[in-house]
PDB file of C-alpha atoms in Angstrom:
ATOM      1  CA  MET A 288      39.425 142.222 179.917  1.00 51.00           C
ATOM      2  CA  ASN A 289      39.973 138.522 179.501  1.00 55.00           C
ATOM      3  CA  VAL A 290      39.356 137.478 175.863  1.00 51.00           C
ATOM      4  CA  LYS A 291      38.168 134.040 176.959  1.00 53.00           C
ATOM      5  CA  SER A 292      35.272 135.461 179.012  1.00 52.00           C
ATOM      6  CA  PRO A 293      33.098 136.531 176.032  1.00 47.00           C
ATOM      7  CA  LEU A 294      33.829 133.225 174.287  1.00 45.00           C
ATOM      8  CA  ILE A 295      32.865 131.219 177.363  1.00 48.00           C
ATOM      9  CA  ALA A 296      29.695 133.290 177.771  1.00 46.00           C
ATOM     10  CA  LEU A 297      28.763 132.688 174.104  1.00 45.00           C
ATOM     11  CA  LEU A 298      29.360 128.944 174.406  1.00 46.00           C
ATOM     12  CA  ALA A 299      27.283 128.819 177.589  1.00 48.00           C
ATOM     13  CA  LEU A 300      24.431 130.666 175.856  1.00 46.00           C
ATOM     14  CA  ILE A 301      24.504 128.269 172.899  1.00 50.00           C
ATOM     15  CA  VAL A 302      24.588 125.205 175.141  1.00 49.00           C
ATOM     16  CA  MET A 303      21.719 126.529 177.272  1.00 50.00           C
ATOM     17  CA  SER A 304      19.639 127.155 174.144  1.00 54.00           C
ATOM     18  CA  CYS A 305      20.232 123.509 173.233  1.00 72.00           C
ATOM     19  CA  ASN A 306      18.606 122.146 176.389  1.00 57.00           C
ATOM     20  CA  PRO A 307      17.241 118.737 175.268  1.00 47.00           C
ATOM     21  CA  THR A 308      14.626 118.644 178.046  1.00 47.00           C
ATOM     22  CA  LYS A 309      12.390 120.987 176.060  1.00 45.00           C
ATOM     23  CA  LYS A 310       9.257 118.980 175.179  1.00 42.00           C
ATOM     24  CA  THR A 311       7.666 121.084 172.461  1.00 44.00           C
ATOM     25  CA  ASN A 312       7.798 120.200 168.811  1.00 45.00           C
ATOM     26  CA  PRO A 313       9.417 123.041 166.835  1.00 44.00           C
ATOM     27  CA  GLU A 314       8.236 121.474 163.582  1.00 47.00           C
ATOM     28  CA  SER A 315       4.659 122.262 164.654  1.00 42.00           C
ATOM     29  CA  ASN A 316       5.621 125.845 165.581  1.00 44.00           C
ATOM     30  CA  GLY A 317       7.016 126.619 162.129  1.00 49.00           C
ATOM     31  CA  GLU A 318      10.644 126.161 163.231  1.00 64.00           C
ATOM     32  CA  THR A 319      11.418 123.431 160.746  1.00 86.00           C
ATOM     33  CA  ILE A 320      14.887 121.945 160.587  1.00 95.00           C
ATOM     34  CA  ALA A 321      14.410 120.478 157.107  1.00 95.00           C
ATOM     35  CA  GLU A 322      15.450 122.229 153.904  1.00 95.00           C
ATOM     36  CA  LYS A 323      18.019 124.396 155.703  1.00 96.00           C
ATOM     37  CA  TYR A 324      21.783 124.539 155.346  1.00 97.00           C
ATOM     38  CA  TRP A 325      23.154 123.717 158.830  1.00 98.00           C
ATOM     39  CA  LYS A 326      26.773 124.821 159.299  1.00 97.00           C
ATOM     40  CA  LEU A 327      28.726 123.130 162.092  1.00 97.00           C
ATOM     41  CA  LYS A 328      29.734 125.579 164.841  1.00 97.00           C
ATOM     42  CA  ILE A 329      30.602 123.336 167.831  1.00 96.00           C
ATOM     43  CA  LEU A 330      31.561 119.661 167.861  1.00 95.00           C
ATOM     44  CA  GLN A 331      31.822 117.832 171.184  1.00 91.00           C
ATOM     45  CA  GLY A 332      32.126 121.149 173.032  1.00 93.00           C
ATOM     46  CA  LYS A 333      34.877 122.565 170.779  1.00 92.00           C
ATOM     47  CA  ASP A 334      34.505 125.593 168.471  1.00 93.00           C
ATOM     48  CA  ILE A 335      34.896 124.699 164.800  1.00 91.00           C
ATOM     49  CA  LYS A 336      36.773 127.005 162.455  1.00 86.00           C
ATOM     50  CA  MET A 337      37.321 126.307 158.780  1.00 81.00           C
ATOM     51  CA  LYS A 338      40.992 125.651 157.972  1.00 78.00           C
ATOM     52  CA  GLU A 339      42.781 127.177 154.976  1.00 77.00           C
ATOM     53  CA  ASN A 340      43.352 123.755 153.389  1.00 71.00           C
ATOM     54  CA  GLN A 341      39.743 122.683 153.915  1.00 78.00           C
ATOM     55  CA  GLU A 342      37.720 122.368 150.698  1.00 78.00           C
ATOM     56  CA  ARG A 343      34.528 123.863 152.232  1.00 89.00           C
ATOM     57  CA  GLU A 344      32.751 124.195 155.559  1.00 92.00           C
ATOM     58  CA  ILE A 345      31.170 121.271 157.418  1.00 94.00           C
ATOM     59  CA  TYR A 346      27.403 121.206 156.989  1.00 96.00           C
ATOM     60  CA  PHE A 347      24.331 119.106 156.332  1.00 98.00           C
ATOM     61  CA  ILE A 348      20.857 119.550 154.800  1.00 98.00           C
ATOM     62  CA  LEU A 349      17.748 117.481 155.522  1.00 98.00           C
ATOM     63  CA  LYS A 350      15.726 117.051 152.315  1.00 97.00           C
ATOM     64  CA  THR A 351      12.046 116.365 152.966  1.00 94.00           C
ATOM     65  CA  ASN A 352      11.090 114.989 149.528  1.00 93.00           C
ATOM     66  CA  ASP A 353      12.804 111.672 150.152  1.00 94.00           C
ATOM     67  CA  ASN A 354      13.966 112.010 153.799  1.00 96.00           C
ATOM     68  CA  ARG A 355      17.595 112.264 152.650  1.00 98.00           C
ATOM     69  CA  VAL A 356      20.451 113.937 154.448  1.00 98.00           C
ATOM     70  CA  THR A 357      23.340 115.322 152.408  1.00 98.00           C
ATOM     71  CA  GLY A 358      26.353 117.335 153.421  1.00 97.00           C
ATOM     72  CA  PHE A 359      30.083 117.636 153.815  1.00 95.00           C
ATOM     73  CA  ALA A 360      32.059 116.192 156.743  1.00 92.00           C
ATOM     74  CA  GLY A 361      35.284 118.181 156.368  1.00 88.00           C
ATOM     75  CA  CYS A 362      36.937 115.958 153.793  1.00 88.00           C
ATOM     76  CA  ASN A 363      34.208 113.735 152.398  1.00 91.00           C
ATOM     77  CA  ALA A 364      30.663 114.214 151.133  1.00 95.00           C
ATOM     78  CA  LEU A 365      28.035 112.461 153.223  1.00 95.00           C
ATOM     79  CA  SER A 366      24.573 111.103 152.566  1.00 97.00           C
ATOM     80  CA  GLY A 367      21.977 109.012 154.293  1.00 97.00           C
ATOM     81  CA  GLU A 368      18.415 108.978 155.539  1.00 98.00           C
ATOM     82  CA  PHE A 369      16.623 110.640 158.444  1.00 97.00           C
ATOM     83  CA  ILE A 370      13.345 110.236 160.294  1.00 96.00           C
ATOM     84  CA  LEU A 371      11.731 113.021 162.331  1.00 95.00           C
ATOM     85  CA  GLU A 372       9.498 111.773 165.121  1.00 93.00           C
ATOM     86  CA  GLU A 373       7.329 113.256 167.884  1.00 90.00           C
ATOM     87  CA  VAL A 374       8.807 115.444 170.633  1.00 88.00           C
ATOM     88  CA  ASN A 375      11.971 116.483 168.761  1.00 94.00           C
ATOM     89  CA  ARG A 376      13.165 112.954 168.119  1.00 97.00           C
ATOM     90  CA  ILE A 377      15.398 112.283 165.117  1.00 97.00           C
ATOM     91  CA  ARG A 378      17.053 109.194 163.729  1.00 97.00           C
ATOM     92  CA  PHE A 379      19.687 108.899 161.046  1.00 98.00           C
ATOM     93  CA  LYS A 380      20.345 105.682 159.155  1.00 96.00           C
ATOM     94  CA  ASN A 381      22.290 104.300 156.207  1.00 96.00           C
ATOM     95  CA  MET A 382      24.877 107.072 156.521  1.00 95.00           C
ATOM     96  CA  ALA A 383      27.658 106.859 153.948  1.00 92.00           C
ATOM     97  CA  VAL A 384      30.653 108.974 152.948  1.00 91.00           C
ATOM     98  CA  THR A 385      32.963 109.213 149.987  1.00 92.00           C
ATOM     99  CA  MET A 386      36.418 107.714 150.550  1.00 88.00           C
ATOM    100  CA  LYS A 387      38.710 110.697 149.944  1.00 87.00           C
ATOM    101  CA  VAL A 388      41.811 110.915 152.187  1.00 83.00           C
ATOM    102  CA  CYS A 389      42.643 114.297 153.776  1.00 80.00           C
ATOM    103  CA  PRO A 390      45.448 113.761 156.305  1.00 74.00           C
ATOM    104  CA  ASP A 391      46.166 117.438 157.086  1.00 75.00           C
ATOM    105  CA  LEU A 392      42.748 118.502 158.375  1.00 70.00           C
ATOM    106  CA  ALA A 393      42.137 119.333 162.021  1.00 66.00           C
ATOM    107  CA  ILE A 394      38.824 117.449 162.137  1.00 70.00           C
ATOM    108  CA  ASN A 395      38.526 113.788 161.345  1.00 76.00           C
ATOM    109  CA  ASP A 396      35.354 113.005 159.373  1.00 84.00           C
ATOM    110  CA  SER A 397      34.604 110.132 161.747  1.00 87.00           C
ATOM    111  CA  GLU A 398      34.217 112.551 164.696  1.00 89.00           C
ATOM    112  CA  PHE A 399      31.516 114.436 162.830  1.00 92.00           C
ATOM    113  CA  LEU A 400      29.842 111.305 161.459  1.00 93.00           C
ATOM    114  CA  ALA A 401      29.620 109.832 164.972  1.00 94.00           C
ATOM    115  CA  VAL A 402      27.101 112.594 165.759  1.00 96.00           C
ATOM    116  CA  PHE A 403      24.642 111.066 163.265  1.00 97.00           C
ATOM    117  CA  ASN A 404      25.040 107.607 164.806  1.00 95.00           C
ATOM    118  CA  LEU A 405      24.565 108.867 168.370  1.00 97.00           C
ATOM    119  CA  ALA A 406      21.968 111.649 168.051  1.00 97.00           C
ATOM    120  CA  ASP A 407      18.444 110.702 169.047  1.00 97.00           C
ATOM    121  CA  ASN A 408      16.895 114.128 169.611  1.00 97.00           C
ATOM    122  CA  TYR A 409      17.319 117.747 168.636  1.00 97.00           C
ATOM    123  CA  THR A 410      16.519 121.242 169.795  1.00 96.00           C
ATOM    124  CA  VAL A 411      16.221 124.328 167.644  1.00 96.00           C
ATOM    125  CA  LYS A 412      15.884 127.962 168.605  1.00 94.00           C
ATOM    126  CA  ASP A 413      16.700 131.149 166.704  1.00 92.00           C
ATOM    127  CA  ASP A 414      18.462 129.324 163.853  1.00 95.00           C
ATOM    128  CA  ILE A 415      20.638 127.293 166.234  1.00 97.00           C
ATOM    129  CA  LEU A 416      20.217 123.520 165.950  1.00 98.00           C
ATOM    130  CA  CYS A 417      21.621 121.091 168.492  1.00 98.00           C
ATOM    131  CA  LEU A 418      21.853 117.366 167.886  1.00 98.00           C
ATOM    132  CA  ASN A 419      21.733 115.576 171.215  1.00 97.00           C
ATOM    133  CA  MET A 420      21.956 112.137 172.749  1.00 96.00           C
ATOM    134  CA  GLY A 421      19.517 111.761 175.628  1.00 94.00           C
ATOM    135  CA  LYS A 422      19.630 114.687 178.043  1.00 92.00           C
ATOM    136  CA  ARG A 423      23.385 115.195 177.812  1.00 91.00           C
ATOM    137  CA  ALA A 424      25.216 118.237 176.492  1.00 92.00           C
ATOM    138  CA  PRO A 425      24.840 118.660 172.715  1.00 96.00           C
ATOM    139  CA  LEU A 426      26.934 116.406 170.508  1.00 97.00           C
ATOM    140  CA  ALA A 427      27.043 119.165 167.885  1.00 97.00           C
ATOM    141  CA  VAL A 428      25.713 122.689 167.440  1.00 98.00           C
ATOM    142  CA  PHE A 429      24.823 124.109 164.030  1.00 98.00           C
ATOM    143  CA  GLU A 430      23.797 127.502 162.718  1.00 97.00           C
ATOM    144  CA  ALA A 431      21.357 127.959 159.842  1.00 97.00           C
ATOM    145  CA  VAL A 432      22.911 129.692 156.842  1.00 95.00           C
ATOM    146  CA  TYR A 433      20.607 131.366 154.342  1.00 92.00           C
ATOM    147  CA  MET A 434      21.707 131.711 150.728  1.00 83.00           C
ATOM    148  CA  ASN A 435      20.612 134.620 148.546  1.00 70.00           C
TER     149      ASN A 435
END
């Protein structure tokens, strides 16, 4: 059996669950995206694996109290603001990162941060969040992680 086949099938399933043409509002159905730890799984169609020299995994959290986004971009901490709008629309603004240099990491922080500048909508289903631009393939796919 080809090892790539199950991986391709899994990626196809994730991408299909991220279909940005869905016009319902998950926030109204109890599927909130705020106050959850969203771990990056796929960036620009590529699987993301944490490297040994990486400080921690890439993630973000949307905090509803003050509409803040916080997280980690692979090398640097990130912060900014977000606005959730009707029909799964989302906007990020005033995004900032710390200025640490990490030359040996596989992912450049700027690749991940570009998602926040480009994303204008999202889809969420079964703890999988996709940040999208228009009706294109997802810019990034995240999985909710629940802490005990």
